Amino acid sequence: MSKTSRRKFITTGLAAAAGASGIAVAARVARQHGLIPPDGGGFYGPGETLTYAAQRLLGRHAMAREFSRSEISQNPFANEVDPLGDEFKRLQAASFVDWRVTVDGMATRPGSFSLAELRSFPRSAHTTMIGCEEGWTYIAEWSGVPLSHILDRVGALPQVRYVVYRSIQPDWWESIDMADALHPQTLLALGMNGNELPVPFGGPVRMRVPRQLGYKSVKYVNRLTLTDNLKSFGKGKGGASPESGYAWYAGI
Amino acid sequence: MGTSLPITDRGGDYGRDRGGRDLQSSASEELGSAAPAAPRKRHSAMVRVTHWISTLAFLALLLSGGEIVLSHPRFYWGETGNVNMRPWLNLHLPSSRDTVPTGYGFVLPDQNGWSRYLHFQAAWLVVGTGLLYLLFGLFAGHFRRNLLPAASDLSLKELGNSVVRHLRFERPAAEEAWSYNVLQRISYIVVIFVLFPLMIWTGLAMSFGFDAEFPMAVRLLGGQQTARSLHFLATIVLVLFLLVHVVMVILAGFRNRMRAMISGGAIPPTE
C-alpha cells in the first residue's frame, strides 16, 4: 500500500466512523426531543425523520398562511368519501343534535361534548388553504373550536404526546403530535365560509390541521384519544394513512 | 482492492481499442514511465461519487414524481387549482383517481404512498449530495477550473462556432476529453445553479409546513399551484438535458467517457 493510498484509507475510515457515530448521536438526540415520527423506521425512515425533524425544528410554532376573504375559492372541491354509514345517516336525519365528540385517554376530566356544547365553546376562524397529496388545492374560511381549548377543558395530562382522532366512518383515523394539537390554527371545524360545515366537506365536525395535507383533516370526527404512545392504536403506525402506505407526517 | 474496476485491464484495453497508435508515446510522455501506463486522471473522486448519487436520486425523483402527477395530471397557475377549475395544462393521461375527469374508462392503481416516501427520501439524498458537491466545487476549485467558461469563449463568434460544430456533429476536439467545451460548461452551470435550486425551491414551496415557516418562498413564485407547475416544467427541461447529455456521451465515445466518470481515468486522445 503506497503512502497516499494508506493516508486515504485512514482518512476515509475516520470519516466513516465519525459519520456513523454522528448519526447515532443525532438519532439519540432526535428521539429524546420527539423528532422521530412513528414511521421513522424502515427504508424510508431517514427521509421521513429528516422532513419531520427539520420542519419541527424550523417552525414548531409557525402559522399556516392565511388569505383574505376575497381569495376564498369559488369552486372548492370536497373530494369523495366512502358511502356514509347508517349511524351517520341516522344522526344526519336528526340534524346532528345527537352528534357527540368523546374525549378519552390521558385526561383528568375525560368527557363527551354535544354539537350544541361545541358550538358554545370559544370559537376561532382562519382563511387557509387545504391541499391534497394528489396536488390540488382550494382556499376556504374555517371556523370552530381550537383543539387546544378541548385539551384544556378535559385536563390533558402533561405526558400526552399525541392526539388520536377518529371519524364515525369505519377505519378512518389519524393522529398528530402536540406541536399541531396545541397549535392555534388546529380546529375542530364546525363551519366553512360563514355557514355550517357542509357534509361533503366533513360536517358536522372535521379536524382541520392547516399545516398538513388534507388527509390529516379527517371528516366526521366523533372521538379524540390523548396518548403518550401510538403503538396500541391499530398497527401502531399512528393512523389509517400510514397503514395504507402514506406518511404519518404530512407537512410536505 | 477494486480488481473489478478496469485498473489492471487498462493497459490491455487501450492497446486493443486504439491499436497502440501514438498512445504509447503520448502516455509515456505524460507519465514519464514505461507502458503499460495507467490512463490519465479525468474526474476527481468527489465529482464521480456525487455524479452517480445524483443520477440515482434524479431517476428516483423522476419515477416517483411522474407517478404522483398521475393522481392529478392537470396544472394550474396561482394559489388554487382542482377539478372544478380550468387547468392551463391538461396532460390527458389516465389518472390514479376516479375524481379526475380524464375521458379514459379506467382508473390506475394508487401508488402515491411509496411514491411520496421515495420522492422525499431521494430529495434529501440529492440535496445532501448537492451541498457536498457545492462545498467541493467552491473550495477545491472545481467550479472555477472546470465549469467557469473562459472569457474568450464567451464572444458571440466563439459561441456561434461551437454551436455550429455541435450541429454538424463534428467529432470533439482532442482536448475535450480533458476539459469541457464552452457549451458544456454553460449547460452544466444552468443545471447546477439554476435548475436544481429551482426544483428544490418549487418543491419546498408546495409544502404546507415549509410555507408556514417561510411564506415568502411560495409568495415570490406566485402561489402554490404556480410552484407545482414550475416544478413540472423544470422537470421537462431536466429530462431534455439528461437526453442530450446521454446522447453526447455516446457520440463522444461512450466507453472512455463512462470510464472517466466511473474509475476516474480516461484514455489519452489519439487525435
Short mmCIF file of C-alpha atoms in Angstrom, two decimals:
data_model
loop_
_atom_site.label_atom_id
_atom_site.label_comp_id
_atom_site.label_asym_id
_atom_site.label_seq_id
_atom_site.Cartn_x
_atom_site.Cartn_y
_atom_site.Cartn_z
CA MET A 1 0.00 0.00 0.00
CA SER A 2 1.53 3.30 -1.01
CA LYS A 3 1.75 6.26 1.33
CA THR A 4 -1.06 8.24 -0.29
CA SER A 5 -3.43 5.31 -0.50
CA ARG A 6 -2.76 4.45 3.14
CA ARG A 7 -3.47 8.04 4.13
CA LYS A 8 -6.62 7.99 2.01
CA PHE A 9 -7.67 4.71 3.61
CA ILE A 10 -7.19 6.09 7.12
CA THR A 11 -8.95 9.37 6.33
CA THR A 12 -11.87 7.55 4.73
CA GLY A 13 -12.11 5.19 7.70
CA LEU A 14 -12.05 8.06 10.18
CA ALA A 15 -14.66 9.98 8.19
CA ALA A 16 -16.93 6.91 8.03
CA ALA A 17 -16.53 6.29 11.77
CA ALA A 18 -17.23 9.96 12.54
CA GLY A 19 -20.23 9.88 10.23
CA ALA A 20 -21.66 6.71 11.79
CA SER A 21 -21.23 7.92 15.37
CA GLY A 22 -22.57 11.34 14.36
CA ILE A 23 -25.72 9.69 13.02
CA ALA A 24 -26.06 7.57 16.17
CA VAL A 25 -25.78 10.65 18.40
CA ALA A 26 -28.19 12.60 16.21
CA ALA A 27 -30.72 9.74 16.35
CA ARG A 28 -30.47 9.65 20.14
CA VAL A 29 -30.95 13.42 20.50
CA ALA A 30 -33.82 13.29 18.00
CA ARG A 31 -35.56 10.53 19.97
CA GLN A 32 -35.19 12.49 23.21
CA HIS A 33 -36.75 15.55 21.64
CA GLY A 34 -39.59 13.69 19.93
CA LEU A 35 -38.26 14.35 16.44
CA ILE A 36 -38.72 10.82 15.13
CA PRO A 37 -42.13 10.15 13.54
CA PRO A 38 -43.97 6.85 14.21
CA ASP A 39 -42.99 5.71 10.71
CA GLY A 40 -39.36 6.74 11.28
CA GLY A 41 -38.09 3.19 10.84
CA GLY A 42 -37.64 1.12 7.71
CA PHE A 43 -36.24 2.04 4.32
CA TYR A 44 -37.95 5.43 4.07
CA GLY A 45 -37.33 6.23 7.75
CA PRO A 46 -34.34 8.53 7.18
CA GLY A 47 -36.18 10.77 4.72
CA GLU A 48 -39.31 10.90 6.87
CA THR A 49 -37.33 11.67 10.01
CA LEU A 50 -35.34 14.41 8.27
CA THR A 51 -38.51 16.06 6.94
CA TYR A 52 -40.39 15.86 10.24
CA ALA A 53 -37.42 16.90 12.40
CA ALA A 54 -36.46 19.75 10.06
CA GLN A 55 -39.97 21.20 10.00
CA ARG A 56 -40.39 20.86 13.76
CA LEU A 57 -37.00 22.47 14.42
CA LEU A 58 -37.51 25.27 11.90
CA GLY A 59 -41.02 26.25 12.85
CA ARG A 60 -42.80 24.38 15.59
CA HIS A 61 -45.00 27.44 16.16
CA ALA A 62 -45.09 28.78 12.61
CA MET A 63 -48.53 29.80 11.39
CA ALA A 64 -50.08 28.40 8.22
CA ARG A 65 -50.50 31.07 5.57
CA GLU A 66 -53.78 32.97 5.88
CA PHE A 67 -55.58 34.53 2.95
CA SER A 68 -58.00 37.40 2.52
CA ARG A 69 -61.71 36.71 2.19
CA SER A 70 -61.56 37.68 -1.48
CA GLU A 71 -59.22 34.74 -2.10
CA ILE A 72 -61.75 32.16 -0.91
CA SER A 73 -62.23 29.60 -3.70
CA GLN A 74 -65.49 29.90 -5.61
CA ASN A 75 -65.13 26.27 -6.69
CA PRO A 76 -63.86 24.24 -3.75
CA PHE A 77 -63.62 20.51 -4.29
CA ALA A 78 -64.97 18.30 -1.49
CA ASN A 79 -63.29 15.11 -2.71
CA GLU A 80 -65.13 11.84 -2.43
CA VAL A 81 -65.70 9.79 0.70
CA ASP A 82 -66.86 6.22 1.17
CA PRO A 83 -70.67 5.87 1.29
CA LEU A 84 -71.86 7.29 4.60
CA GLY A 85 -72.79 4.68 7.17
CA ASP A 86 -76.19 4.05 8.78
CA GLU A 87 -75.21 5.64 12.07
CA PHE A 88 -74.17 8.81 10.27
CA LYS A 89 -77.41 8.89 8.30
CA ARG A 90 -79.48 8.43 11.44
CA LEU A 91 -77.69 11.36 13.13
CA GLN A 92 -77.94 13.43 9.97
CA ALA A 93 -81.71 12.85 9.76
CA ALA A 94 -81.99 14.45 13.21
CA SER A 95 -79.87 17.44 12.16
CA PHE A 96 -76.93 16.07 14.19
CA VAL A 97 -78.50 17.10 17.54
CA ASP A 98 -77.23 13.80 18.97
CA TRP A 99 -73.74 14.06 17.47
CA ARG A 100 -71.16 13.81 20.22
CA VAL A 101 -67.41 14.08 20.31
CA THR A 102 -65.97 11.84 23.01
CA VAL A 103 -62.59 12.71 24.51
CA ASP A 104 -60.78 9.97 26.41
CA GLY A 105 -57.30 8.75 27.23
CA MET A 106 -54.80 10.68 29.30
CA ALA A 107 -57.05 13.38 30.72
CA THR A 108 -58.15 14.26 34.26
CA ARG A 109 -61.71 15.06 33.11
CA PRO A 110 -62.44 12.93 30.05
CA GLY A 111 -65.84 13.69 28.62
CA SER A 112 -68.19 13.87 25.73
CA PHE A 113 -69.47 17.01 24.05
CA SER A 114 -72.62 17.50 22.02
CA LEU A 115 -72.62 19.63 18.90
CA ALA A 116 -74.52 22.33 20.82
CA GLU A 117 -71.86 22.34 23.54
CA LEU A 118 -69.06 22.52 20.97
CA ARG A 119 -70.83 25.49 19.34
CA SER A 120 -70.97 27.26 22.70
CA PHE A 121 -67.19 26.98 23.21
CA PRO A 122 -64.82 29.81 22.26
CA ARG A 123 -64.59 29.91 18.51
CA SER A 124 -61.71 30.67 16.19
CA ALA A 125 -61.56 31.11 12.41
CA HIS A 126 -58.96 31.30 9.68
CA THR A 127 -58.93 31.51 5.91
CA THR A 128 -56.43 28.89 4.87
CA MET A 129 -55.60 26.58 2.02
CA ILE A 130 -56.34 22.90 2.09
CA GLY A 131 -54.37 20.72 -0.28
CA CYS A 132 -54.49 17.11 -1.23
CA GLU A 133 -51.43 14.92 -1.59
CA GLU A 134 -52.64 14.47 -5.18
CA GLY A 135 -51.72 18.09 -5.88
CA TRP A 136 -54.98 20.07 -5.90
CA THR A 137 -55.92 22.89 -3.53
CA TYR A 138 -58.64 25.31 -2.52
CA ILE A 139 -58.98 28.13 -0.02
CA ALA A 140 -61.82 28.41 2.49
CA GLU A 141 -62.64 30.12 5.75
CA TRP A 142 -62.83 27.51 8.51
CA SER A 143 -64.29 28.15 11.93
CA GLY A 144 -64.54 26.00 15.00
CA VAL A 145 -63.17 25.23 18.43
CA PRO A 146 -59.39 25.26 18.78
CA LEU A 147 -58.31 21.74 19.69
CA SER A 148 -56.14 23.28 22.43
CA HIS A 149 -59.32 24.53 24.11
CA ILE A 150 -60.74 20.99 24.21
CA LEU A 151 -57.44 19.71 25.63
CA ASP A 152 -57.59 22.39 28.36
CA ARG A 153 -61.19 21.58 29.14
CA VAL A 154 -60.59 17.85 29.66
CA GLY A 155 -57.38 18.47 31.58
CA ALA A 156 -54.88 16.81 29.24
CA LEU A 157 -52.03 15.32 31.25
CA PRO A 158 -48.57 16.77 30.68
CA GLN A 159 -47.22 13.50 29.33
CA VAL A 160 -49.65 13.45 26.38
CA ARG A 161 -47.64 13.32 23.17
CA TYR A 162 -50.26 12.59 20.53
CA VAL A 163 -53.92 13.21 19.90
CA VAL A 164 -55.61 10.37 18.03
CA TYR A 165 -58.81 11.38 16.26
CA ARG A 166 -61.39 9.15 14.67
CA SER A 167 -64.19 9.51 12.17
CA ILE A 168 -67.58 7.91 12.66
CA GLN A 169 -66.83 6.24 9.33
CA PRO A 170 -65.04 2.91 9.75
CA ASP A 171 -61.20 2.73 9.62
CA TRP A 172 -60.77 6.48 9.28
CA TRP A 173 -58.45 7.84 11.93
CA GLU A 174 -55.23 9.84 12.19
CA SER A 175 -53.03 11.33 14.89
CA ILE A 176 -50.98 14.49 15.39
CA ASP A 177 -48.19 15.49 17.76
CA MET A 178 -48.57 18.23 20.37
CA ALA A 179 -46.97 20.84 18.09
CA ASP A 180 -50.05 20.55 15.90
CA ALA A 181 -52.55 19.62 18.62
CA LEU A 182 -51.77 22.77 20.63
CA HIS A 183 -51.32 24.95 17.53
CA PRO A 184 -53.80 27.85 17.50
CA GLN A 185 -54.91 27.11 13.92
CA THR A 186 -55.76 23.46 14.59
CA LEU A 187 -59.55 23.37 14.91
CA LEU A 188 -62.42 21.04 15.44
CA ALA A 189 -64.05 22.76 12.49
CA LEU A 190 -67.81 23.33 12.65
CA GLY A 191 -68.22 25.97 9.97
CA MET A 192 -66.99 26.84 6.49
CA ASN A 193 -67.22 30.17 4.64
CA GLY A 194 -69.64 31.56 7.22
CA ASN A 195 -72.06 28.64 7.14
CA GLU A 196 -72.33 25.35 8.95
CA LEU A 197 -69.77 22.90 7.65
CA PRO A 198 -71.45 21.05 4.75
CA VAL A 199 -71.47 17.25 4.95
CA PRO A 200 -69.35 16.72 1.79
CA PHE A 201 -66.64 18.91 3.38
CA GLY A 202 -66.72 16.97 6.66
CA GLY A 203 -69.70 18.37 8.57
CA PRO A 204 -70.80 18.41 11.25
CA VAL A 205 -67.27 18.15 12.77
CA ARG A 206 -63.97 17.95 10.95
CA MET A 207 -60.45 18.06 12.29
CA ARG A 208 -58.67 20.88 10.50
CA VAL A 209 -54.83 20.77 10.57
CA PRO A 210 -53.82 23.52 8.15
CA ARG A 211 -50.05 22.90 8.31
CA GLN A 212 -50.51 19.40 6.91
CA LEU A 213 -52.11 17.86 3.84
CA GLY A 214 -55.82 17.24 3.60
CA TYR A 215 -55.64 13.60 4.61
CA LYS A 216 -54.82 14.68 8.16
CA SER A 217 -58.04 16.76 8.22
CA VAL A 218 -60.31 13.80 9.00
CA LYS A 219 -64.04 14.27 8.35
CA TYR A 220 -66.96 13.35 10.67
CA VAL A 221 -64.86 13.29 13.86
CA ASN A 222 -66.59 11.79 16.92
CA ARG A 223 -63.73 10.65 19.14
CA LEU A 224 -60.43 12.02 20.40
CA THR A 225 -57.95 9.98 22.42
CA LEU A 226 -54.99 11.53 24.23
CA THR A 227 -51.97 9.28 24.47
CA ASP A 228 -48.23 9.17 25.01
CA ASN A 229 -47.74 6.23 22.65
CA LEU A 230 -49.24 5.28 19.30
CA LYS A 231 -48.23 1.62 19.50
CA SER A 232 -51.55 0.45 20.91
CA PHE A 233 -53.61 2.03 18.11
CA GLY A 234 -54.27 -0.11 15.07
CA LYS A 235 -50.99 -1.38 13.71
CA GLY A 236 -49.08 1.17 15.75
CA LYS A 237 -48.31 3.49 12.86
CA GLY A 238 -50.50 6.34 14.06
CA GLY A 239 -53.26 6.42 11.51
CA ALA A 240 -55.19 4.91 8.66
CA SER A 241 -52.96 6.67 6.12
CA PRO A 242 -49.70 5.19 7.42
CA GLU A 243 -51.40 1.79 7.48
CA SER A 244 -52.22 2.14 3.79
CA GLY A 245 -48.67 3.22 2.91
CA TYR A 246 -48.82 7.01 3.30
CA ALA A 247 -46.54 9.04 5.53
CA TRP A 248 -47.73 9.82 9.06
CA TYR A 249 -46.36 13.36 8.86
CA ALA A 250 -47.97 15.23 6.01
CA GLY A 251 -46.38 18.67 6.33
CA ILE A 252 -44.84 18.15 2.89
CA MET B 1 -8.73 -3.74 -3.96
CA GLY B 2 -11.00 -2.76 -6.82
CA THR B 3 -9.93 -5.55 -9.09
CA SER B 4 -13.34 -5.47 -10.73
CA LEU B 5 -12.53 -1.97 -11.91
CA PRO B 6 -10.51 -1.91 -15.06
CA ILE B 7 -7.37 -0.78 -13.28
CA THR B 8 -5.39 -3.82 -14.27
CA ASP B 9 -7.12 -4.12 -17.63
CA ARG B 10 -6.48 -0.62 -18.76
CA GLY B 11 -3.19 -1.19 -20.47
CA GLY B 12 -4.62 -4.09 -22.40
CA ASP B 13 -7.84 -2.27 -23.18
CA TYR B 14 -6.23 0.70 -24.60
CA GLY B 15 -3.78 -1.23 -26.63
CA ARG B 16 -6.63 -3.21 -28.15
CA ASP B 17 -9.01 -0.33 -28.63
CA ARG B 18 -6.74 2.12 -30.23
CA GLY B 19 -4.21 -0.21 -31.85
CA GLY B 20 -1.40 1.40 -29.95
CA ARG B 21 -1.03 4.39 -32.30
CA ASP B 22 0.58 7.37 -30.66
CA LEU B 23 -0.83 6.16 -27.42
CA GLN B 24 2.27 4.63 -26.03
CA SER B 25 4.34 7.67 -26.81
CA SER B 26 1.86 10.24 -25.53
CA ALA B 27 1.15 8.26 -22.41
CA SER B 28 4.83 7.77 -21.82
CA GLU B 29 5.47 11.45 -22.25
CA GLU B 30 2.73 12.33 -19.83
CA LEU B 31 3.62 9.88 -17.16
CA GLY B 32 7.28 9.53 -17.86
CA SER B 33 7.19 5.80 -17.40
CA ALA B 34 7.17 2.69 -19.46
CA ALA B 35 3.99 1.03 -20.68
CA PRO B 36 1.56 -0.19 -19.61
CA ALA B 37 0.73 3.23 -18.20
CA ALA B 38 -2.49 3.91 -16.34
CA PRO B 39 -4.94 6.17 -18.12
CA ARG B 40 -4.78 9.83 -17.17
CA LYS B 41 -6.96 11.12 -14.39
CA ARG B 42 -10.11 12.83 -15.71
CA HIS B 43 -12.66 13.32 -12.92
CA SER B 44 -11.94 13.63 -9.21
CA ALA B 45 -13.45 11.08 -6.84
CA MET B 46 -15.81 13.71 -5.42
CA VAL B 47 -17.19 14.57 -8.85
CA ARG B 48 -17.67 10.90 -9.73
CA VAL B 49 -19.35 9.92 -6.46
CA THR B 50 -21.68 12.93 -6.39
CA HIS B 51 -22.46 12.44 -10.10
CA TRP B 52 -23.71 8.88 -9.63
CA ILE B 53 -25.55 9.50 -6.38
CA SER B 54 -27.31 12.44 -8.05
CA THR B 55 -28.10 10.26 -11.05
CA LEU B 56 -29.67 7.62 -8.81
CA ALA B 57 -31.63 10.24 -6.85
CA PHE B 58 -32.75 12.00 -10.03
CA LEU B 59 -34.11 8.79 -11.57
CA ALA B 60 -35.94 8.00 -8.30
CA LEU B 61 -37.37 11.54 -8.24
CA LEU B 62 -38.41 11.31 -11.88
CA LEU B 63 -40.14 7.95 -11.45
CA SER B 64 -41.93 8.87 -8.21
CA GLY B 65 -42.71 12.39 -9.40
CA GLY B 66 -44.25 11.10 -12.63
CA GLU B 67 -46.29 8.66 -10.59
CA ILE B 68 -47.54 11.43 -8.29
CA VAL B 69 -48.54 13.54 -11.31
CA LEU B 70 -50.79 10.67 -12.44
CA SER B 71 -53.01 11.25 -9.41
CA HIS B 72 -53.79 14.71 -10.79
CA PRO B 73 -52.39 15.19 -14.31
CA ARG B 74 -53.57 18.80 -14.57
CA PHE B 75 -51.69 22.03 -13.88
CA TYR B 76 -52.85 25.47 -12.75
CA TRP B 77 -51.42 28.94 -12.12
CA GLY B 78 -51.83 30.88 -8.88
CA GLU B 79 -52.65 29.55 -5.44
CA THR B 80 -55.52 27.17 -6.07
CA GLY B 81 -56.50 24.53 -8.60
CA ASN B 82 -58.74 21.50 -8.54
CA VAL B 83 -61.06 19.51 -10.81
CA ASN B 84 -63.68 22.27 -10.56
CA MET B 85 -61.24 24.75 -12.08
CA ARG B 86 -59.72 25.16 -15.54
CA PRO B 87 -56.14 23.93 -15.83
CA TRP B 88 -53.65 25.70 -18.12
CA LEU B 89 -52.27 22.29 -18.96
CA ASN B 90 -54.12 19.00 -19.06
CA LEU B 91 -51.82 16.10 -19.86
CA HIS B 92 -54.78 13.95 -20.95
CA LEU B 93 -53.24 10.96 -19.22
CA PRO B 94 -55.12 8.24 -17.35
CA SER B 95 -55.29 9.03 -13.64
CA SER B 96 -54.96 7.02 -10.44
CA ARG B 97 -58.04 8.83 -9.06
CA ASP B 98 -61.61 8.42 -10.24
CA THR B 99 -62.34 12.04 -9.24
CA VAL B 100 -60.25 13.34 -12.16
CA PRO B 101 -62.18 13.57 -15.43
CA THR B 102 -59.75 12.01 -17.89
CA GLY B 103 -62.02 10.61 -20.59
CA TYR B 104 -60.50 7.17 -20.04
CA GLY B 105 -62.79 4.41 -18.88
CA PHE B 106 -60.36 3.10 -16.25
CA VAL B 107 -58.53 4.24 -13.14
CA LEU B 108 -54.89 3.38 -12.45
CA PRO B 109 -53.91 1.85 -9.10
CA ASP B 110 -53.00 4.29 -6.33
CA GLN B 111 -49.20 4.32 -5.92
CA ASN B 112 -48.81 7.67 -4.16
CA GLY B 113 -47.87 6.20 -0.78
CA TRP B 114 -44.47 4.80 -1.71
CA SER B 115 -44.04 7.41 -4.45
CA ARG B 116 -44.21 10.23 -1.93
CA TYR B 117 -41.96 8.40 0.54
CA LEU B 118 -39.41 7.74 -2.22
CA HIS B 119 -39.69 11.26 -3.63
CA PHE B 120 -38.78 12.98 -0.37
CA GLN B 121 -36.11 10.43 0.55
CA ALA B 122 -34.46 10.95 -2.85
CA ALA B 123 -34.88 14.72 -2.48
CA TRP B 124 -32.95 14.66 0.81
CA LEU B 125 -30.30 12.50 -0.84
CA VAL B 126 -29.84 14.87 -3.77
CA VAL B 127 -29.86 17.95 -1.54
CA GLY B 128 -27.21 16.44 0.76
CA THR B 129 -25.12 15.35 -2.21
CA GLY B 130 -25.59 18.75 -3.83
CA LEU B 131 -24.36 20.56 -0.71
CA LEU B 132 -21.29 18.32 -0.57
CA TYR B 133 -20.62 18.99 -4.24
CA LEU B 134 -21.16 22.72 -3.73
CA LEU B 135 -18.58 22.87 -0.93
CA PHE B 136 -16.15 20.83 -3.00
CA GLY B 137 -16.76 22.94 -6.10
CA LEU B 138 -16.15 26.17 -4.23
CA PHE B 139 -13.18 25.19 -2.10
CA ALA B 140 -11.35 22.70 -4.31
CA GLY B 141 -11.56 24.99 -7.34
CA HIS B 142 -13.72 22.61 -9.38
CA PHE B 143 -16.19 25.33 -10.39
CA ARG B 144 -13.51 27.85 -11.28
CA ARG B 145 -11.30 25.37 -13.12
CA ASN B 146 -13.83 23.08 -14.81
CA LEU B 147 -17.13 24.92 -15.11
CA LEU B 148 -16.43 28.64 -15.46
CA PRO B 149 -16.10 29.33 -19.19
CA ALA B 150 -13.07 31.27 -20.34
CA ALA B 151 -13.93 34.89 -21.13
CA SER B 152 -12.54 34.43 -24.64
CA ASP B 153 -15.02 31.59 -25.27
CA LEU B 154 -18.00 33.76 -24.45
CA SER B 155 -17.91 36.01 -27.52
CA LEU B 156 -20.85 35.58 -29.88
CA LYS B 157 -18.48 34.38 -32.58
CA GLU B 158 -16.93 31.66 -30.44
CA LEU B 159 -20.30 30.57 -29.08
CA GLY B 160 -21.67 30.51 -32.63
CA ASN B 161 -18.75 28.41 -33.81
CA SER B 162 -19.26 25.95 -31.00
CA VAL B 163 -22.99 25.68 -31.77
CA VAL B 164 -22.22 25.07 -35.46
CA ARG B 165 -19.65 22.40 -34.61
CA HIS B 166 -22.24 20.65 -32.44
CA LEU B 167 -24.95 20.89 -35.11
CA ARG B 168 -22.61 19.35 -37.65
CA PHE B 169 -21.94 16.53 -35.20
CA GLU B 170 -18.23 17.13 -35.65
CA ARG B 171 -16.05 14.85 -33.62
CA PRO B 172 -14.99 16.66 -30.47
CA ALA B 173 -11.51 18.10 -30.45
CA ALA B 174 -8.93 16.01 -28.65
CA GLU B 175 -8.66 18.31 -25.66
CA GLU B 176 -12.37 17.89 -24.96
CA ALA B 177 -11.65 14.51 -23.43
CA TRP B 178 -9.84 16.50 -20.71
CA SER B 179 -11.86 19.66 -20.41
CA TYR B 180 -15.44 20.72 -21.02
CA ASN B 181 -16.18 22.88 -24.06
CA VAL B 182 -17.98 26.18 -23.65
CA LEU B 183 -21.48 24.84 -24.37
CA GLN B 184 -20.97 22.01 -21.90
CA ARG B 185 -19.81 24.48 -19.27
CA ILE B 186 -22.83 26.72 -19.82
CA SER B 187 -25.33 23.86 -19.73
CA TYR B 188 -23.78 22.32 -16.61
CA ILE B 189 -23.83 25.72 -14.92
CA VAL B 190 -27.51 26.17 -15.80
CA VAL B 191 -28.38 22.69 -14.49
CA ILE B 192 -26.36 23.01 -11.29
CA PHE B 193 -27.01 26.63 -10.38
CA VAL B 194 -30.42 27.33 -11.90
CA LEU B 195 -32.47 24.17 -12.45
CA PHE B 196 -31.53 22.18 -9.35
CA PRO B 197 -32.11 25.13 -6.99
CA LEU B 198 -35.37 25.87 -8.81
CA MET B 199 -36.51 22.26 -8.33
CA ILE B 200 -35.75 22.42 -4.62
CA TRP B 201 -37.38 25.82 -4.23
CA THR B 202 -40.57 24.95 -6.14
CA GLY B 203 -40.70 21.57 -4.39
CA LEU B 204 -40.45 23.10 -0.93
CA ALA B 205 -42.95 25.80 -1.88
CA MET B 206 -45.58 23.08 -2.30
CA SER B 207 -45.10 22.00 1.32
CA PHE B 208 -47.70 23.36 3.74
CA GLY B 209 -45.30 23.04 6.67
CA PHE B 210 -42.47 24.79 4.85
CA ASP B 211 -44.76 27.60 3.65
CA ALA B 212 -45.84 28.21 7.24
CA GLU B 213 -42.18 28.69 8.16
CA PHE B 214 -41.14 30.63 5.03
CA PRO B 215 -44.25 32.12 3.40
CA MET B 216 -42.16 34.22 1.01
CA ALA B 217 -40.93 31.02 -0.66
CA VAL B 218 -44.33 30.47 -2.22
CA ARG B 219 -45.44 34.14 -2.44
CA LEU B 220 -42.43 35.07 -4.59
CA LEU B 221 -43.30 32.30 -7.03
CA GLY B 222 -46.90 33.48 -7.30
CA GLY B 223 -48.73 30.69 -5.50
CA GLN B 224 -48.79 27.06 -4.54
CA GLN B 225 -50.16 25.84 -7.88
CA THR B 226 -47.67 28.00 -9.77
CA ALA B 227 -44.93 26.30 -7.74
CA ARG B 228 -46.33 22.92 -8.81
CA SER B 229 -46.48 23.98 -12.47
CA LEU B 230 -42.91 25.33 -12.40
CA HIS B 231 -41.72 22.13 -10.68
CA PHE B 232 -43.21 20.18 -13.58
CA LEU B 233 -41.80 22.49 -16.29
CA ALA B 234 -38.32 22.41 -14.76
CA THR B 235 -38.55 18.61 -14.74
CA ILE B 236 -39.16 18.66 -18.50
CA VAL B 237 -36.08 20.83 -19.02
CA LEU B 238 -34.00 18.49 -16.83
CA VAL B 239 -35.22 15.44 -18.76
CA LEU B 240 -34.26 17.16 -22.03
CA PHE B 241 -30.85 17.90 -20.54
CA LEU B 242 -30.49 14.25 -19.50
CA LEU B 243 -31.35 13.03 -23.01
CA VAL B 244 -28.90 15.41 -24.71
CA HIS B 245 -26.26 14.60 -22.08
CA VAL B 246 -26.52 10.85 -22.70
CA VAL B 247 -26.56 11.27 -26.48
CA MET B 248 -23.45 13.47 -26.32
CA VAL B 249 -21.64 10.95 -24.12
CA ILE B 250 -22.42 8.24 -26.67
CA LEU B 251 -21.30 10.39 -29.61
CA ALA B 252 -18.12 11.50 -27.87
CA GLY B 253 -17.10 7.92 -27.05
CA PHE B 254 -19.27 6.08 -24.59
CA ARG B 255 -16.61 3.75 -23.19
CA ASN B 256 -13.99 6.34 -22.50
CA ARG B 257 -16.43 8.90 -21.04
CA MET B 258 -18.06 6.28 -18.82
CA ARG B 259 -14.66 5.07 -17.69
CA ALA B 260 -13.72 8.67 -16.84
CA MET B 261 -16.84 9.07 -14.70
CA ILE B 262 -16.58 5.64 -13.03
CA SER B 263 -12.93 4.91 -12.33
CA GLY B 264 -11.70 8.42 -12.97
CA GLY B 265 -9.21 7.59 -15.71
CA ALA B 266 -9.57 8.19 -19.39
CA ILE B 267 -7.55 7.08 -22.37
CA PRO B 268 -5.46 9.94 -23.69
CA PRO B 269 -6.80 11.10 -27.05
CA THR B 270 -5.13 9.93 -30.22
CA GLU B 271 -6.06 12.84 -32.46
#
